[in-house]
GROMACS .gro file of C-alpha atoms in nm:
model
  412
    1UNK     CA    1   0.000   0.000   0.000
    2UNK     CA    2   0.064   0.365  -0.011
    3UNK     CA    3   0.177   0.539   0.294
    4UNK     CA    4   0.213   0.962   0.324
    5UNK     CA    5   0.396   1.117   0.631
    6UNK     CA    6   0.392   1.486   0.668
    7UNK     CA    7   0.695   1.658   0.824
    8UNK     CA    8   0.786   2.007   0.943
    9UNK     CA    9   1.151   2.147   0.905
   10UNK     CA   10   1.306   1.926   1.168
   11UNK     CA   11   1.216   1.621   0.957
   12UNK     CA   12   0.940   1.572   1.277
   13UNK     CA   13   0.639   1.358   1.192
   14UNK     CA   14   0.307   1.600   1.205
   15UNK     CA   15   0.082   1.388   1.031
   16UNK     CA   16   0.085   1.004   0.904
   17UNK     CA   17  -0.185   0.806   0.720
   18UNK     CA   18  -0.358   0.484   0.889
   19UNK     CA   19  -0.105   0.294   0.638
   20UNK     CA   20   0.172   0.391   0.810
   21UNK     CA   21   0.136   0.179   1.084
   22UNK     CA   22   0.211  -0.170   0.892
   23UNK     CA   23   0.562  -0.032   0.865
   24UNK     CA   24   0.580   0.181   1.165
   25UNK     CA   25   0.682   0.055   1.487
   26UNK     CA   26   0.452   0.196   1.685
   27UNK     CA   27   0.277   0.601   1.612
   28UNK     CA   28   0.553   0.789   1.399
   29UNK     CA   29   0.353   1.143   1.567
   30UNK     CA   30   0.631   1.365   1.690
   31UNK     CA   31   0.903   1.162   1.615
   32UNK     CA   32   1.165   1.208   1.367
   33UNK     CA   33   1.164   1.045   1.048
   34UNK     CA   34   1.483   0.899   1.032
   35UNK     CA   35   1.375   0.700   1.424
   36UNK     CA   36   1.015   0.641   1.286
   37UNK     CA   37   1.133   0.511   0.918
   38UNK     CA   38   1.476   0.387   0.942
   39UNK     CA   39   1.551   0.341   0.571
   40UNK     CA   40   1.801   0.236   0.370
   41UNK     CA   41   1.880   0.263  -0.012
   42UNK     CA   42   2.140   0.104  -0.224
   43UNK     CA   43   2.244   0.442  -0.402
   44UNK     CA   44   2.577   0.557  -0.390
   45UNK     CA   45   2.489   0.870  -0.223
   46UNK     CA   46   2.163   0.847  -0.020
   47UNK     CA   47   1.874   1.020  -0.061
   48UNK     CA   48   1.847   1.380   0.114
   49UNK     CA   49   1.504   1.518   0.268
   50UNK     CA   50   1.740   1.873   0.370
   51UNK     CA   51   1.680   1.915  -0.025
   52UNK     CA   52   1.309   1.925  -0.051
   53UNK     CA   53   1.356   2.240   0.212
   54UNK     CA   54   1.538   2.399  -0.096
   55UNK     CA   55   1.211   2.303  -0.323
   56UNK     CA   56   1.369   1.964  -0.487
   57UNK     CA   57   1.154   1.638  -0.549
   58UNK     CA   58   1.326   1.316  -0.472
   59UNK     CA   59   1.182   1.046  -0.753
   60UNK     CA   60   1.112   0.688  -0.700
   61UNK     CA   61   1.396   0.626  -0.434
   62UNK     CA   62   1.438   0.271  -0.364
   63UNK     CA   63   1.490   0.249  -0.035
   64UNK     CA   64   1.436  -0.012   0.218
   65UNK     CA   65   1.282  -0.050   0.597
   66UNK     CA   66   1.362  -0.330   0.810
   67UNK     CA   67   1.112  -0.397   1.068
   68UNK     CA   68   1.030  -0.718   1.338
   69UNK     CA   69   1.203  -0.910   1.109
   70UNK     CA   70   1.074  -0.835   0.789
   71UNK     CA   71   1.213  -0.682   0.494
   72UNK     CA   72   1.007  -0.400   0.310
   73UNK     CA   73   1.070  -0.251  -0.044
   74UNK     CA   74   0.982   0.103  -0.071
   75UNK     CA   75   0.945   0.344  -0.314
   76UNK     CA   76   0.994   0.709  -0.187
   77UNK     CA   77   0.865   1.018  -0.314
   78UNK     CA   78   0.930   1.339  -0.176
   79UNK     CA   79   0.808   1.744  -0.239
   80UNK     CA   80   0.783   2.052  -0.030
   81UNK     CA   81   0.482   2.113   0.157
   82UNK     CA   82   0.384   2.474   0.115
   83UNK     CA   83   0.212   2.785   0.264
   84UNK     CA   84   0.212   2.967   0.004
   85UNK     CA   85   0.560   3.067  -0.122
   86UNK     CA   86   0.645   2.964   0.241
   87UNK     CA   87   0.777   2.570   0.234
   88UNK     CA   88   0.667   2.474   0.567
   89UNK     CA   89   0.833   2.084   0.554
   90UNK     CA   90   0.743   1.850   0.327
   91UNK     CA   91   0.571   1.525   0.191
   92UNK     CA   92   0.668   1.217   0.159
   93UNK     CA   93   0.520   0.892   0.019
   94UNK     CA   94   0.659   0.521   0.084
   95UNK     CA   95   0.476   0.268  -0.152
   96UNK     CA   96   0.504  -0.078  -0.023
   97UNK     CA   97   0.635  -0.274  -0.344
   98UNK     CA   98   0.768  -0.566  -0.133
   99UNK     CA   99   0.527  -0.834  -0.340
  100UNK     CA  100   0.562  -0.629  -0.662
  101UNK     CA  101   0.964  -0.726  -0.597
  102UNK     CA  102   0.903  -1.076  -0.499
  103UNK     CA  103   0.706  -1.131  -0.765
  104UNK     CA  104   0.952  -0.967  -0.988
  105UNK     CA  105   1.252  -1.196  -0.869
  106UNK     CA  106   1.072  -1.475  -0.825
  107UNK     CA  107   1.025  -1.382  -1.246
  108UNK     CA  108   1.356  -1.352  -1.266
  109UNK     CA  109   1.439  -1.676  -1.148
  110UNK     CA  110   1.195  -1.842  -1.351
  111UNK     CA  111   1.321  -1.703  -1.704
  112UNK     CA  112   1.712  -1.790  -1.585
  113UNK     CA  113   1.607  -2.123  -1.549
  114UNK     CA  114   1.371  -2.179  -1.847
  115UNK     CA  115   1.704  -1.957  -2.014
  116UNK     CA  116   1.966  -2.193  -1.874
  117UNK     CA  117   1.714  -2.497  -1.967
  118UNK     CA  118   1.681  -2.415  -2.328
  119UNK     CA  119   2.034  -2.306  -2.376
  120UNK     CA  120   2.152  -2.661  -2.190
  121UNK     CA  121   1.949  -2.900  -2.456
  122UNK     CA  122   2.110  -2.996  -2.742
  123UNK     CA  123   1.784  -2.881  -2.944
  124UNK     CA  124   1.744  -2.558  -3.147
  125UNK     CA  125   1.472  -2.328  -2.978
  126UNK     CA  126   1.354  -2.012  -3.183
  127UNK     CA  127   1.032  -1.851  -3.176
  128UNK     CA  128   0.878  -1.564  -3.428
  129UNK     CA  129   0.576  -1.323  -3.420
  130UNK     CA  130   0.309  -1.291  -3.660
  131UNK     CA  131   0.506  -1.157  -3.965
  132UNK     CA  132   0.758  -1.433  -3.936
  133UNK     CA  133   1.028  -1.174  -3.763
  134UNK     CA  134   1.199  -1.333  -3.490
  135UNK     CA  135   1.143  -1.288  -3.139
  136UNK     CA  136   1.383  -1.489  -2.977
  137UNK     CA  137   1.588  -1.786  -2.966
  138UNK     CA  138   1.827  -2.048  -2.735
  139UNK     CA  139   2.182  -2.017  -2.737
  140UNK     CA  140   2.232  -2.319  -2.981
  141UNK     CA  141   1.991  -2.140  -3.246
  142UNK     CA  142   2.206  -1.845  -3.264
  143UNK     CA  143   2.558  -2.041  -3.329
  144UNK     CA  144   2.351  -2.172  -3.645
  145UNK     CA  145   2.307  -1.847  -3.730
  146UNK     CA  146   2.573  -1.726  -3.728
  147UNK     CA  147   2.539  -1.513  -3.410
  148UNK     CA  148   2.754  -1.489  -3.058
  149UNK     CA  149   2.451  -1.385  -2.831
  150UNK     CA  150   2.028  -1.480  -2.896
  151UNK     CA  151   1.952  -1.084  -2.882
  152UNK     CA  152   2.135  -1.046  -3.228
  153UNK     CA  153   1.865  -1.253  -3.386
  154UNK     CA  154   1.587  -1.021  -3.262
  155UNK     CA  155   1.379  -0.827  -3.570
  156UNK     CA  156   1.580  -1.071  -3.828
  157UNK     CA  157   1.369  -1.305  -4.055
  158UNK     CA  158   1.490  -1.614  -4.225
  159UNK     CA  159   1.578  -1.453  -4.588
  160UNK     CA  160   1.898  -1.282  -4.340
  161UNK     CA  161   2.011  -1.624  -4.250
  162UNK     CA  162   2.256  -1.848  -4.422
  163UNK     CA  163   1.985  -2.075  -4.459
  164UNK     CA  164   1.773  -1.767  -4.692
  165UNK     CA  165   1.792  -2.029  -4.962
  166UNK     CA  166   1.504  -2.261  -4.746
  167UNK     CA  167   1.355  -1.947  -4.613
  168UNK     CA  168   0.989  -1.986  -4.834
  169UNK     CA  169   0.969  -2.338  -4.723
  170UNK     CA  170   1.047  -2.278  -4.326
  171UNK     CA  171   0.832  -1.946  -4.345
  172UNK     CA  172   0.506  -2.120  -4.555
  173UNK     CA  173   0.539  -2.380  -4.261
  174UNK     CA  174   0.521  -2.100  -4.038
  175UNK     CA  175   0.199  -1.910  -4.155
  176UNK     CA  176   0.028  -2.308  -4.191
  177UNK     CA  177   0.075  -2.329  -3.837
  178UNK     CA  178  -0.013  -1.947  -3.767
  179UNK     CA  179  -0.316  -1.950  -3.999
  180UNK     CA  180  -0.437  -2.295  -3.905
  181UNK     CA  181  -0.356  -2.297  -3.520
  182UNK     CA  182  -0.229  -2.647  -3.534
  183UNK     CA  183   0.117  -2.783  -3.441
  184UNK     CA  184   0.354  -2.912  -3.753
  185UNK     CA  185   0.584  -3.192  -3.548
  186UNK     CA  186   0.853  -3.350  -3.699
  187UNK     CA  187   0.940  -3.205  -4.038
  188UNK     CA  188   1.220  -3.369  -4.209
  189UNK     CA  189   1.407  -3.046  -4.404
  190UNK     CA  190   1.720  -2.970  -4.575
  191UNK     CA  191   1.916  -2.654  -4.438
  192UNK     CA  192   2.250  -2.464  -4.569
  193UNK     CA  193   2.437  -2.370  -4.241
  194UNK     CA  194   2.616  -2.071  -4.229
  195UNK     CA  195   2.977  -2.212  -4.388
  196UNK     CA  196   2.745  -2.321  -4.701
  197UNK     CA  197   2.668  -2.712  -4.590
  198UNK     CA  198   2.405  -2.895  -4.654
  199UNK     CA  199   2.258  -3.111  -4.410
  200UNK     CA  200   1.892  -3.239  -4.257
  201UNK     CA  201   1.697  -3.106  -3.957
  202UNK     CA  202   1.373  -3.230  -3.823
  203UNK     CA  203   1.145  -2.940  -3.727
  204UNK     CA  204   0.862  -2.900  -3.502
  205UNK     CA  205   0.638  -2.636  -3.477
  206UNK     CA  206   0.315  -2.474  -3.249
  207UNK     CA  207   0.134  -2.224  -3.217
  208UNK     CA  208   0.165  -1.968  -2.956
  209UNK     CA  209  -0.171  -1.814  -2.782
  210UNK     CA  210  -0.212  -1.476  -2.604
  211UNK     CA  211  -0.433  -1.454  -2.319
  212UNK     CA  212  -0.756  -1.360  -2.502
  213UNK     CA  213  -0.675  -1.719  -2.684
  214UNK     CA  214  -0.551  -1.607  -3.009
  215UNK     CA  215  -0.230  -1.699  -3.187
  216UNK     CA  216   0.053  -1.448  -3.154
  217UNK     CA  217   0.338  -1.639  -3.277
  218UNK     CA  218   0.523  -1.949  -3.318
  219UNK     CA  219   0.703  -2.119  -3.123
  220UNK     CA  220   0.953  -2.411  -3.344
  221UNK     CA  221   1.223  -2.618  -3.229
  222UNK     CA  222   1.461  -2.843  -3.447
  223UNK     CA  223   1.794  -3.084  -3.437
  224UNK     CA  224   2.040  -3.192  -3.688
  225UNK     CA  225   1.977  -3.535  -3.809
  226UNK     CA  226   2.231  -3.571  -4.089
  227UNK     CA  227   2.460  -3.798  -3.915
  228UNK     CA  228   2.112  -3.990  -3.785
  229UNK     CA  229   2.011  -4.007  -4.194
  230UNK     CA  230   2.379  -4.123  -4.313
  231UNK     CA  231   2.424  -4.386  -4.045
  232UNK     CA  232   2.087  -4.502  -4.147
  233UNK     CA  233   2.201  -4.543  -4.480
  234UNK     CA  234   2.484  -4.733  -4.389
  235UNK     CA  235   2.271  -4.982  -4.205
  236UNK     CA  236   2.049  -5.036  -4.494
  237UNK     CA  237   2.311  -5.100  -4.726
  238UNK     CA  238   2.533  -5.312  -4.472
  239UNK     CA  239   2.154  -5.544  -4.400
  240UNK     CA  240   2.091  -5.555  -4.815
  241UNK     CA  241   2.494  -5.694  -4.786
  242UNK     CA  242   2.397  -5.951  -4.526
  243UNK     CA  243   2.113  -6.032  -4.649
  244UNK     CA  244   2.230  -6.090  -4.989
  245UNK     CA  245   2.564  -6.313  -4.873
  246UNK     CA  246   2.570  -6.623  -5.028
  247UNK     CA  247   2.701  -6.787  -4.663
  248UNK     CA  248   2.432  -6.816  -4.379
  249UNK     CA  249   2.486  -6.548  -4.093
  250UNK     CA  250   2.357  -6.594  -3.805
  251UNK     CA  251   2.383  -6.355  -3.513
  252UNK     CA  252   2.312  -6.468  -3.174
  253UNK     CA  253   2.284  -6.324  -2.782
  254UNK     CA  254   2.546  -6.500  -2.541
  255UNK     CA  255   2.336  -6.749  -2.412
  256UNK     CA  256   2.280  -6.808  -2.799
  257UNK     CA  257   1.941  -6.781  -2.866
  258UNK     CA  258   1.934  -6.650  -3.247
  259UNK     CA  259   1.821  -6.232  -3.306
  260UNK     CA  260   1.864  -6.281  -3.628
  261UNK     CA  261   1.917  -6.445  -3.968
  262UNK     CA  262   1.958  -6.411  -4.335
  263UNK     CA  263   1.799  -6.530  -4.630
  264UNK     CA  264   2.111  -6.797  -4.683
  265UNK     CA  265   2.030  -6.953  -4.377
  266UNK     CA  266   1.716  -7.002  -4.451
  267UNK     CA  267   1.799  -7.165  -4.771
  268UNK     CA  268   2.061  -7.403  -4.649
  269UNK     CA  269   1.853  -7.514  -4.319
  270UNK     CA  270   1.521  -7.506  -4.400
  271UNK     CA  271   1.430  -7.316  -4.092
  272UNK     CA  272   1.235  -6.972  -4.180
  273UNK     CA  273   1.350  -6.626  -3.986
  274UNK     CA  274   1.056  -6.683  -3.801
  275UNK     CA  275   1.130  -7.013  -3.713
  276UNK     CA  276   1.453  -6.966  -3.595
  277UNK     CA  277   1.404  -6.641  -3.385
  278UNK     CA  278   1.468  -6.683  -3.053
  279UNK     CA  279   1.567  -7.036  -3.024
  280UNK     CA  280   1.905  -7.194  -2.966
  281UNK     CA  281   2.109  -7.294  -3.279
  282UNK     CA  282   2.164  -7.654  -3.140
  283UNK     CA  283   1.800  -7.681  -3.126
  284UNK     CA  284   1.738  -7.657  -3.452
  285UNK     CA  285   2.081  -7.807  -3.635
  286UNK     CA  286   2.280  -8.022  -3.429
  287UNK     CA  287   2.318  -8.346  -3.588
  288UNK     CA  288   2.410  -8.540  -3.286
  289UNK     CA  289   2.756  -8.707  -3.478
  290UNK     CA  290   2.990  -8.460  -3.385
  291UNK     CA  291   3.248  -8.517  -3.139
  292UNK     CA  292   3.116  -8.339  -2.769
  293UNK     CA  293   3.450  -8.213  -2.730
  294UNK     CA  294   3.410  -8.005  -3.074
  295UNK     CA  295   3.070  -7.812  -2.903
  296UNK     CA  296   3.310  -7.775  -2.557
  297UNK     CA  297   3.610  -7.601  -2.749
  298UNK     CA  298   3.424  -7.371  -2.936
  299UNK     CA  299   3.232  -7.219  -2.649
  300UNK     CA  300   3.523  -7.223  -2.423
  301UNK     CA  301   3.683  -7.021  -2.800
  302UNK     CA  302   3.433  -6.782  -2.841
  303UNK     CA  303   3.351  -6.700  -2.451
  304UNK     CA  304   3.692  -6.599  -2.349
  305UNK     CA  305   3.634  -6.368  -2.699
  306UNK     CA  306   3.846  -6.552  -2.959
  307UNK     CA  307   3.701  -6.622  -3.328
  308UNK     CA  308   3.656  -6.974  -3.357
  309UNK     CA  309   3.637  -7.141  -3.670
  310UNK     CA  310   3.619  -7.508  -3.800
  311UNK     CA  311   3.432  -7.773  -3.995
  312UNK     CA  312   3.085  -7.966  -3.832
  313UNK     CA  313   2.825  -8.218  -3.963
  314UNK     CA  314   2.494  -8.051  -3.880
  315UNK     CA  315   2.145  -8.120  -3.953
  316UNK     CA  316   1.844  -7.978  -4.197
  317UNK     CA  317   1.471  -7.951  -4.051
  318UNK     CA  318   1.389  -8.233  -4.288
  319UNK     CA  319   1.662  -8.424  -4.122
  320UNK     CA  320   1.923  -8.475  -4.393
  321UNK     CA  321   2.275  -8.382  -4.277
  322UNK     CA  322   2.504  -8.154  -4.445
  323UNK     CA  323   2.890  -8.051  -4.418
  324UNK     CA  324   2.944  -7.677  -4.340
  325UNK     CA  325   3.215  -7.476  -4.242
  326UNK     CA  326   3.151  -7.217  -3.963
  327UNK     CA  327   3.337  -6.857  -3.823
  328UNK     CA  328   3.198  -6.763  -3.515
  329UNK     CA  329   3.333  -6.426  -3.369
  330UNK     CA  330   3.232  -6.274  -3.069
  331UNK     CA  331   3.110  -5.902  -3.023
  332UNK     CA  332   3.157  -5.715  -2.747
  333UNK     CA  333   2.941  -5.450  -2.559
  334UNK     CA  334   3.045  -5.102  -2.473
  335UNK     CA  335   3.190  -5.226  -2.128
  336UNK     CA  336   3.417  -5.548  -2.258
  337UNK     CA  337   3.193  -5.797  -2.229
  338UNK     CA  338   3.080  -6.092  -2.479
  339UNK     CA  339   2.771  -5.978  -2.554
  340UNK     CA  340   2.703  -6.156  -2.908
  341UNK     CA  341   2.793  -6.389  -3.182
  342UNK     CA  342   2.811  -6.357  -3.535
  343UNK     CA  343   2.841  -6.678  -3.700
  344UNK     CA  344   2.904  -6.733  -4.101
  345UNK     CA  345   2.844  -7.066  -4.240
  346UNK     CA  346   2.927  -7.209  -4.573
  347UNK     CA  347   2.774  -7.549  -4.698
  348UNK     CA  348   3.064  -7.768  -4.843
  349UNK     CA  349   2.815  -8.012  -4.935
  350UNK     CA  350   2.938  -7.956  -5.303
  351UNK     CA  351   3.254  -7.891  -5.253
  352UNK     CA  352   3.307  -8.214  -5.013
  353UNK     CA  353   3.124  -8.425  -5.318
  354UNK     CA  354   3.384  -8.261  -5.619
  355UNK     CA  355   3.655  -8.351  -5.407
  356UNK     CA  356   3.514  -8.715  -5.345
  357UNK     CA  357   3.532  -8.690  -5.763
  358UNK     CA  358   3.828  -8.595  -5.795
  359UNK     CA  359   3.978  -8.838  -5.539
  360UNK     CA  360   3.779  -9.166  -5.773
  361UNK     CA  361   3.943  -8.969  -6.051
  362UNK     CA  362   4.273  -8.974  -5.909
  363UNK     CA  363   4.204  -9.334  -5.842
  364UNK     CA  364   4.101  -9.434  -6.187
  365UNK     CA  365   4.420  -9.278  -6.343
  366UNK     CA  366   4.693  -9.417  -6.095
  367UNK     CA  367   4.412  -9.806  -6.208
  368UNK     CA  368   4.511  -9.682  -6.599
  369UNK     CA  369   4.880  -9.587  -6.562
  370UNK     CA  370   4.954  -9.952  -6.335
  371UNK     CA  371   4.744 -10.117  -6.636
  372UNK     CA  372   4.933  -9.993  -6.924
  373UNK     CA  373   5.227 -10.029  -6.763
  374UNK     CA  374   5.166 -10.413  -6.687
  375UNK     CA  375   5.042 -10.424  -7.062
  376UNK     CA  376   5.385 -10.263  -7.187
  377UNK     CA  377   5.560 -10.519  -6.999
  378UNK     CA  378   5.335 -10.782  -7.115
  379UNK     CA  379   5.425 -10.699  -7.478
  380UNK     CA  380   5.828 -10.686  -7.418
  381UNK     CA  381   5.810 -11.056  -7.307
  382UNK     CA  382   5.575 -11.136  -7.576
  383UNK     CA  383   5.828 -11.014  -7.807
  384UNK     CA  384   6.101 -11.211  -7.640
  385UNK     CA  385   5.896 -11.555  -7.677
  386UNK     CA  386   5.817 -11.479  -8.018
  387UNK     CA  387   6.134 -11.422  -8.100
  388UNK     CA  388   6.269 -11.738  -7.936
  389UNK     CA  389   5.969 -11.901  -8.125
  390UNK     CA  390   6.095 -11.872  -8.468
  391UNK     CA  391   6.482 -11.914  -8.400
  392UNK     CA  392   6.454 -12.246  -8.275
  393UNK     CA  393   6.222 -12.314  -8.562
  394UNK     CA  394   6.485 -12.200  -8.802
  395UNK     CA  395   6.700 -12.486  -8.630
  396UNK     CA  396   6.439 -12.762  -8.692
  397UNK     CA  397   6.381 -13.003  -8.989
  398UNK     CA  398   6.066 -12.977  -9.146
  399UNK     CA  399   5.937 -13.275  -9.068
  400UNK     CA  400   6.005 -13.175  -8.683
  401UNK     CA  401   5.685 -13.199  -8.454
  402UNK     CA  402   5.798 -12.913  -8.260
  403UNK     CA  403   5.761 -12.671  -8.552
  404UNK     CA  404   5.416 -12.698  -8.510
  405UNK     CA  405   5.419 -12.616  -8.164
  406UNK     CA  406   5.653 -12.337  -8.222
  407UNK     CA  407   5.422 -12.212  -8.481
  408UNK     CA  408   5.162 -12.234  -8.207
  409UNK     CA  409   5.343 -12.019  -8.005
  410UNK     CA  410   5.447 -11.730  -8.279
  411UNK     CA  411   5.027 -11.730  -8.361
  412UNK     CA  412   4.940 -11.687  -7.991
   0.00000   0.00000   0.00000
């Protein structure tokens, strides 16, 4: 409230309105001022009454009155109080702004935080009026801009930006949201940053109401998603690679149950995606003629975070059993720990029956090369006998009975 003291030329309370006594300990009548209303003001050189004797006004003097305990904010305004020409004393009025500064700090306090809050999030904050002029933005806005502090931004639209190139689209977004009163979340947009770059931002945008309900201005918010959009990429084209792999993959937890599989697995198993999701790879393959200790070196391997790899018999769903030769490497999580296994497997059904052909091959030739050389043989002692044959039948007479026989022989 308002308080007025009246005071003659020794600063002695004369008069004093009901008001006064909230601040006054006790009735200020014939007292001085400075015993009465013991203020205090944060001015370099405090405030002096003596002047209003000379006909000065002191102006909203801050000033401040302790009392019981409790702080009061004051403002003080003082004039002469005149006869006449004659200046009698003077006026003075203390207006109680204690909740008016309370209020006002506690105001304060609220915009540093929501200030330090939007300037702490990695997210763009800006907000424009009406005509698409901006109002204000977060620390992390104006660095896009191009700006050291928010308040340069203030009265600039988007066609002064380095991104003036996208201003039509960001600004039609703007008035949509303006004219329509609806919020526009999650617009995927290029932008040129300020050193000529292009990369993508996702936008959102609402409307802004005044008190009497009607929008005022908008309030949008975005982040950069380029690295987002080109690790994306690189996922899809590294899960078209896996999934177009001629060898199986299969990529399990560490207790093994399977997360995932690709379309070669499928193929040389039988078992669908679907099937196989979830469930432990020995559920669904082992073949039950491999050695145990094969199964118990390979998890010991791959546990203690070494790449195993070898050669197993395993089994299809519709039973039949197949050769395949398997690289399981272990993945680790962000602390160290085995956290998954990638395994690659390659059927060697056809490979393991070529080489069976080419071993009978082998086989065959080394059968040829022992039978022509037997043969070869065969035909040098032949040669001999024949030989023999018809010298000793040179040595006969004609009427011999062993020519016959010889001639036998050299026939044979």
């Amino acid at each position: 409230g308002r308080t007025l003291v009246v005071l003659d030329r020794d600063f002695r309370v004369i008069r004093a309105s009901q008001a006064t006594q909230q601040i006054c300990d006790g009735s200020p009548l014939l007292r001085p001022f400075a015993e009465a209303f013991p203020l205090r003001t944060g001015a370099a050189e405090t405030f002096r009454l003596a002047a209003v004797l000379q006909g000065e006004t002191l102006r909203d003097v801050d000033v401040t009155l302790g009392r019981q305990g409790q702080e009061y904010a004051l403002i003080l305004n003082a004039g002469p109080l005149l006869a006449g020409r004659e200046i009698r004393g003077c006026v003075v009025s203390l207006t109680d702004i204690t909740e008016r500064k309370r209020v006002d700090e506690a105001l304060r306090t609220s915009q540093q935080v929501i200030e330090g809050i939007l300037n702490a999030i990695p997210v763009r904050v800006f907000w424009k009026d009406r005509n698409l002029v901006y109002l204000g933005c977060n620390e992390a806005f104006a660095r896009d801009a191009g700006f050291a502090d928010p308040k340069e931004i203030i009265g600039k639209d988007d066609y002064q930006m380095g991104w003036r190139d996208q201003a039509d689209q960001y600004r039609g977004d703007d008035r949509q949201v303006i004219e329509s009163g609806c919020a526009k979340l999650l617009i995927e947009e290029p932008q040129t940053t300020r050193a000529g770059n292009k990369i993508t931002i996702l936008t959102s945008k609402v409307p802004l109401r005044s008190s009497a309900g009607e929008v005022s201005a908008v309030l949008g918010t975005y982040f950069d998603i380029t690295e987002r959009k080109r690790a994306e990429s690189e996922i899809r084209l590294q899960s078209a690679a896996l999934n177009a792999a001629a060898d199986a993959i299969v990529i399990t937890r560490r207790d093994g149950a399977i997360e995932w599989t690709n379309p070669a697995f499928s193929a040389l198993t039988g078992y669908s995606a679907e099937e196989a999701s979830g469930r432990n790879p020995r559920e669904l393959v082992k073949s039950g003629v491999q050695d145990p200790e094969v199964y118990r070196q390979l998890w010991e391997t791959i546990l203690g975070g070494t790449v195993w790899r070898g050669e197993m018999t395993n089994r299809r769903k519709d039973g039949s059993h197949y050769p395949e030769e398997q690289t399981i490497t272990p993945v680790k999580d962000a602390a160290g720990a085995v956290a998954h296994f990638i395994a690659i497997k390659r059927d060697l059904t056809e490979e393991k029956r070529l080489q069976a052909q080419f071993l009978q091959a082998q086989k065959m030739e080394s059968v040829g090369r022992l039978a022509g050389g037997i043969a070869h043989d065969f035909n040098n002692l032949l040669t001999v006998i024949n030989g023999t044959a018809e010298m000793s039948s040179l040595q006969l007479r004609e009427a011999d009975p062993l020519r016959q026989d010889l001639a036998q022989i050299r026939q044979a």
